[in-house]
PDB file of C-alpha atoms in Angstrom:
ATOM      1  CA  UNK A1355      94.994 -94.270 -18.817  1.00  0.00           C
ATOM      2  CA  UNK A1356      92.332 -92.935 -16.381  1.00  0.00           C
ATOM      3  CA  UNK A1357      92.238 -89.421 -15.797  1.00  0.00           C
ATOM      4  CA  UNK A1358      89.781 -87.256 -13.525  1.00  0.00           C
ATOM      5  CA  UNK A1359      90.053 -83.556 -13.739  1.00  0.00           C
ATOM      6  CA  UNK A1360      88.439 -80.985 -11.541  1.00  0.00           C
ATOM      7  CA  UNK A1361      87.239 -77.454 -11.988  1.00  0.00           C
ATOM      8  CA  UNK A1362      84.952 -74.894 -11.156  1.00  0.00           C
ATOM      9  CA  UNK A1363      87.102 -74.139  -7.866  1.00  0.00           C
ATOM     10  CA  UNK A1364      87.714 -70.366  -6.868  1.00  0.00           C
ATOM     11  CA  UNK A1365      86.898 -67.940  -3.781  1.00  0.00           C
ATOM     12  CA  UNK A1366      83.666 -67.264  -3.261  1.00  0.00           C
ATOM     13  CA  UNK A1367      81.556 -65.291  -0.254  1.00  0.00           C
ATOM     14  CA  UNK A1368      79.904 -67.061   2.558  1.00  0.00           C
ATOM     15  CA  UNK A1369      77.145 -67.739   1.710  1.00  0.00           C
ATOM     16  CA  UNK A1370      77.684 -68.084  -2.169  1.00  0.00           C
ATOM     17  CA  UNK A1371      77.316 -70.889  -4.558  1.00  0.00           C
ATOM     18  CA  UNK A1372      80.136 -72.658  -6.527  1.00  0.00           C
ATOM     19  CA  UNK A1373      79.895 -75.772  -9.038  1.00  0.00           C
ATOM     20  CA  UNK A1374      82.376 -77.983  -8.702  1.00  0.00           C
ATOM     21  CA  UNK A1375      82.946 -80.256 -11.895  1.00  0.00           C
ATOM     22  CA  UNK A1376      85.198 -83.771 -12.392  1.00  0.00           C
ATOM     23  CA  UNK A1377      85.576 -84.706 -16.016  1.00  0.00           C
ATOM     24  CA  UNK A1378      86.580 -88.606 -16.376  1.00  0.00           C
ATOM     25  CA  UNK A1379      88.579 -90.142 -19.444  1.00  0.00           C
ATOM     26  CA  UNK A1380      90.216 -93.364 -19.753  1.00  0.00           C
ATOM     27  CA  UNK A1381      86.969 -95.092 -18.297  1.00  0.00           C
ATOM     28  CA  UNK A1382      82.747 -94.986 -18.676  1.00  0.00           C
ATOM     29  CA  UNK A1383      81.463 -93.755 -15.495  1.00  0.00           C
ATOM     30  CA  UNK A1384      78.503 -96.539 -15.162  1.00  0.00           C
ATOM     31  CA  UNK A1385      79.764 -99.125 -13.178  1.00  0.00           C
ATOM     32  CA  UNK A1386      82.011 -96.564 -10.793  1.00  0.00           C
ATOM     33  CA  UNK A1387      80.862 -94.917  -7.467  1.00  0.00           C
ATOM     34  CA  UNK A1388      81.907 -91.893  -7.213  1.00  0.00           C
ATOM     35  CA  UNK A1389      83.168 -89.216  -4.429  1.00  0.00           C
ATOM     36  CA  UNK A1390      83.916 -85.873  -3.230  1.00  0.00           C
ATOM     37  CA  UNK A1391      86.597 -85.031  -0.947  1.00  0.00           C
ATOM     38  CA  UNK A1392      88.572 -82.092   0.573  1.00  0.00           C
ATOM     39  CA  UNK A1393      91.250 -81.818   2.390  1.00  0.00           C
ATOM     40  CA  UNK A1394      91.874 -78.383   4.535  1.00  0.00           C
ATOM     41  CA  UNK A1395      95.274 -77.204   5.613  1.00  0.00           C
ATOM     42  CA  UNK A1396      96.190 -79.381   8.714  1.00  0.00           C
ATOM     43  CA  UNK A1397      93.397 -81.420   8.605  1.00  0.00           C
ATOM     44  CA  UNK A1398      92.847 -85.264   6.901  1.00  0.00           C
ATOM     45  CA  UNK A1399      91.281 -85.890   4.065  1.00  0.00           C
ATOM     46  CA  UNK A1400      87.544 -86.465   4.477  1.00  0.00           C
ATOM     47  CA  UNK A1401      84.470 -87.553   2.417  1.00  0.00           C
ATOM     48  CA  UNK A1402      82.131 -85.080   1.453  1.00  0.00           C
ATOM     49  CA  UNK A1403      79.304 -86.842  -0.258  1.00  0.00           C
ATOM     50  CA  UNK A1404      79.251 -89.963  -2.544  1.00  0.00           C
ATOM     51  CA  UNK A1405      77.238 -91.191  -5.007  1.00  0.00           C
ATOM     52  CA  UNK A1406      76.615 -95.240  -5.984  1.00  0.00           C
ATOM     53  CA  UNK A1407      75.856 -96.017  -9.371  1.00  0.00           C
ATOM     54  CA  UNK A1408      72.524 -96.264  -9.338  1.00  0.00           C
ATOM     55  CA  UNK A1409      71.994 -92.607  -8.751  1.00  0.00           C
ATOM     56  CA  UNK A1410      69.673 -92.607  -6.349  1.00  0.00           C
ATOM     57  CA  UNK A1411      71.695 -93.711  -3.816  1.00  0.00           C
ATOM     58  CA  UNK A1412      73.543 -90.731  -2.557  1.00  0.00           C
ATOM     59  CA  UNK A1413      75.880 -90.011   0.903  1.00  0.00           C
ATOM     60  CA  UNK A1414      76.659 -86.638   2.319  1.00  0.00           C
ATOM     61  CA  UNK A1415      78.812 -85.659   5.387  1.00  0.00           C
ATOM     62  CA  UNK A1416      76.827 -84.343   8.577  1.00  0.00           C
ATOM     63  CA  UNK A1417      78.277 -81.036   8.342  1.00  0.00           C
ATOM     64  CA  UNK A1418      77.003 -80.374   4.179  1.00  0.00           C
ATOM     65  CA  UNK A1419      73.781 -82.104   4.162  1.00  0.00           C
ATOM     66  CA  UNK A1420      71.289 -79.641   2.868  1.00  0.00           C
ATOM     67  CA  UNK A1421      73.452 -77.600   1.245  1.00  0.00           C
ATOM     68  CA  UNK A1422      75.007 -79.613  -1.276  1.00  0.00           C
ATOM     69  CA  UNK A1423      74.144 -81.834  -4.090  1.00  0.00           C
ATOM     70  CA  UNK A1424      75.795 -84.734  -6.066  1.00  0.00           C
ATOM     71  CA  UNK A1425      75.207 -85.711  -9.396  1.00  0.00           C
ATOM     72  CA  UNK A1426      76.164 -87.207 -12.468  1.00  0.00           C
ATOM     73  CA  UNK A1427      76.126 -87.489 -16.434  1.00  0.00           C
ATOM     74  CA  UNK A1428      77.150 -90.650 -17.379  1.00  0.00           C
ATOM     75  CA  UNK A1429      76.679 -89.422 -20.926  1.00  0.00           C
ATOM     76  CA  UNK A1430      78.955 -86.948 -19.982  1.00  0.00           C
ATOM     77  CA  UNK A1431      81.222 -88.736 -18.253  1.00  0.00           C
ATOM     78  CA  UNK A1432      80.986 -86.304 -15.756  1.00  0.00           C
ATOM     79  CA  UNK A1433      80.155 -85.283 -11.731  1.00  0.00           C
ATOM     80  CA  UNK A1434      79.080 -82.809 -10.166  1.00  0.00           C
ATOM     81  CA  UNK A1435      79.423 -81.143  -6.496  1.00  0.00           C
ATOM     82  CA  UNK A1436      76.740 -78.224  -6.464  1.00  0.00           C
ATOM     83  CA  UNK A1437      77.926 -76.648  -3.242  1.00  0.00           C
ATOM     84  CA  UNK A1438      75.056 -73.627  -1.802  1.00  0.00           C
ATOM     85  CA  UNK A1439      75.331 -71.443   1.394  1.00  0.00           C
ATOM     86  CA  UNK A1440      79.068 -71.802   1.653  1.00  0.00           C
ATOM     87  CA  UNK A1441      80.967 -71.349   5.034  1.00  0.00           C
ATOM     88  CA  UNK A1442      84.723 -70.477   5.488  1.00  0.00           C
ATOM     89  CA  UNK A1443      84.840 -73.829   7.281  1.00  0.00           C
ATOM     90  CA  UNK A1444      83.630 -75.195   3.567  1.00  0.00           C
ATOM     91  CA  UNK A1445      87.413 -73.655   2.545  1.00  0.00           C
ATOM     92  CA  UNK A1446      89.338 -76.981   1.377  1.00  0.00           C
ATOM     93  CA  UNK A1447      90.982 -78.260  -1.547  1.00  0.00           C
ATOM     94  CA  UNK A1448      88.306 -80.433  -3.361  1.00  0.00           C
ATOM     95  CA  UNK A1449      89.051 -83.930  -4.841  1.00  0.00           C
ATOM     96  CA  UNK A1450      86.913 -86.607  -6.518  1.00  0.00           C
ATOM     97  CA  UNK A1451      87.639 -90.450  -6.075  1.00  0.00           C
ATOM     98  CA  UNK A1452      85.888 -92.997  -8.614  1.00  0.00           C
ATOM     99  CA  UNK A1453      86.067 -96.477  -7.122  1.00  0.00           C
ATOM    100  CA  UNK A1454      84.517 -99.421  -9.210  1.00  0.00           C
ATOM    101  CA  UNK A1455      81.101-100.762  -7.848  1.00  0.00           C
ATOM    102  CA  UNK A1456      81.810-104.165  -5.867  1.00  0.00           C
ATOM    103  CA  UNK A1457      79.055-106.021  -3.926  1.00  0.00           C
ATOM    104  CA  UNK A1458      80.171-104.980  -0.544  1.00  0.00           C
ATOM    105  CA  UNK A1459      80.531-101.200  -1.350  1.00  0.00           C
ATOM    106  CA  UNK A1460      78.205 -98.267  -0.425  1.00  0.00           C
ATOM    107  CA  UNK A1461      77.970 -95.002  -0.786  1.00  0.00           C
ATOM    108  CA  UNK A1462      79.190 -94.163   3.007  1.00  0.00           C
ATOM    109  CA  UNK A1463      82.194 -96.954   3.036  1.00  0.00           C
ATOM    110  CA  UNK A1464      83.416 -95.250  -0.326  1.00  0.00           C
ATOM    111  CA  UNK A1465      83.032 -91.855   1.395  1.00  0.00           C
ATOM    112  CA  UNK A1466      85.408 -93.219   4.547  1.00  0.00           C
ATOM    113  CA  UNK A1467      88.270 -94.701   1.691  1.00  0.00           C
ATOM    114  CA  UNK A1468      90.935 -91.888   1.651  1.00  0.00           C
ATOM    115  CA  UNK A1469      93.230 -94.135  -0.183  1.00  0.00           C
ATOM    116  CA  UNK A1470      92.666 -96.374  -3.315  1.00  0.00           C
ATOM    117  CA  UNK A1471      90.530 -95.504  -6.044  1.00  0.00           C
ATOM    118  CA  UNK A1472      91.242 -92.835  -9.162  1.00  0.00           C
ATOM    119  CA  UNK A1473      91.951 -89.480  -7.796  1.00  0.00           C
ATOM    120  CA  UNK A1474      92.080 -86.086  -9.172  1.00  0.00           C
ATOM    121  CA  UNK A1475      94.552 -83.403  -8.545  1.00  0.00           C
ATOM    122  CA  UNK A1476      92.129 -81.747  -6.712  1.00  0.00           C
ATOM    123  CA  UNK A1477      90.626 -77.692  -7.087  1.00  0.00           C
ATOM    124  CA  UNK A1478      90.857 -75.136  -4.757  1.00  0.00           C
ATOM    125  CA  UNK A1479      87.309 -73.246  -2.659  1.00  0.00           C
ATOM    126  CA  UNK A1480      87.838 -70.676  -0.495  1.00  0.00           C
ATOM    127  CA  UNK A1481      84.999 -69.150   1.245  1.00  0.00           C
ATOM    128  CA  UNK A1482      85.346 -65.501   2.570  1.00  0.00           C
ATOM    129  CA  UNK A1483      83.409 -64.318   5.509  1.00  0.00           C
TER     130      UNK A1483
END
């Protein structure tokens, strides 16, 4: 059974740093893309910034480019959202998506698939101003 849990969630200042980390079981993390999402009260559910198995190839959202980084350890069987400089628009519950790699995805098509995929229950960043 495939589980993904998130942590590392809480209420930070603007301008603070949090870590954001999504712990996989059921399933090795080398032939999955994998995403962050959030999802703020009243508004969809929107890709954040993906990441393609070869980890090189990485996708981020206009709006977070430059101020946060994807990664992962496949030993680990782990990923991580390293988000800097937050902003109380940043405030959102957080979810990661692993999707298995297929010819015809990419980093940016798996960050516009809201449904489908393994999701976590998601963890919650609230930014203060």
């Amino acid at each position: 059974q495939v589980q993904l849990v998130e942590s590392g969630g809480g209420l930070v200042q603007s301008g603070g740093s949090l870590r954001l980390s999504c712990a996989a079981s059921g399933l090795t993390l080398d032939y999955y893309y994998i995403g962050w999402f959030r999802q703020a009260p009243g508004k969809e559910r929107e890709g954040v910034s993906c990441i393609g198995d070869n980890d090189a190839i990485t996708y981020y959202t206009d709006s977070v480019k430059g101020r946060f980084t994807v990664s992962r350890d496949n030993a680990k069987n782990t990923v991580y959202l390293q988000m800097n400089s937050l902003k109380p628009e940043d405030t959102a519950v957080y979810y990661c998506q692993l999707r298995r790699r297929v010819d015809s995805l990419t980093t940016q098509r798996m960050c516009a698939m809201t449904i489908g995929g393994y999701w976590g229950q998601g963890t919650q960043v609230t930014v203060s101003s």
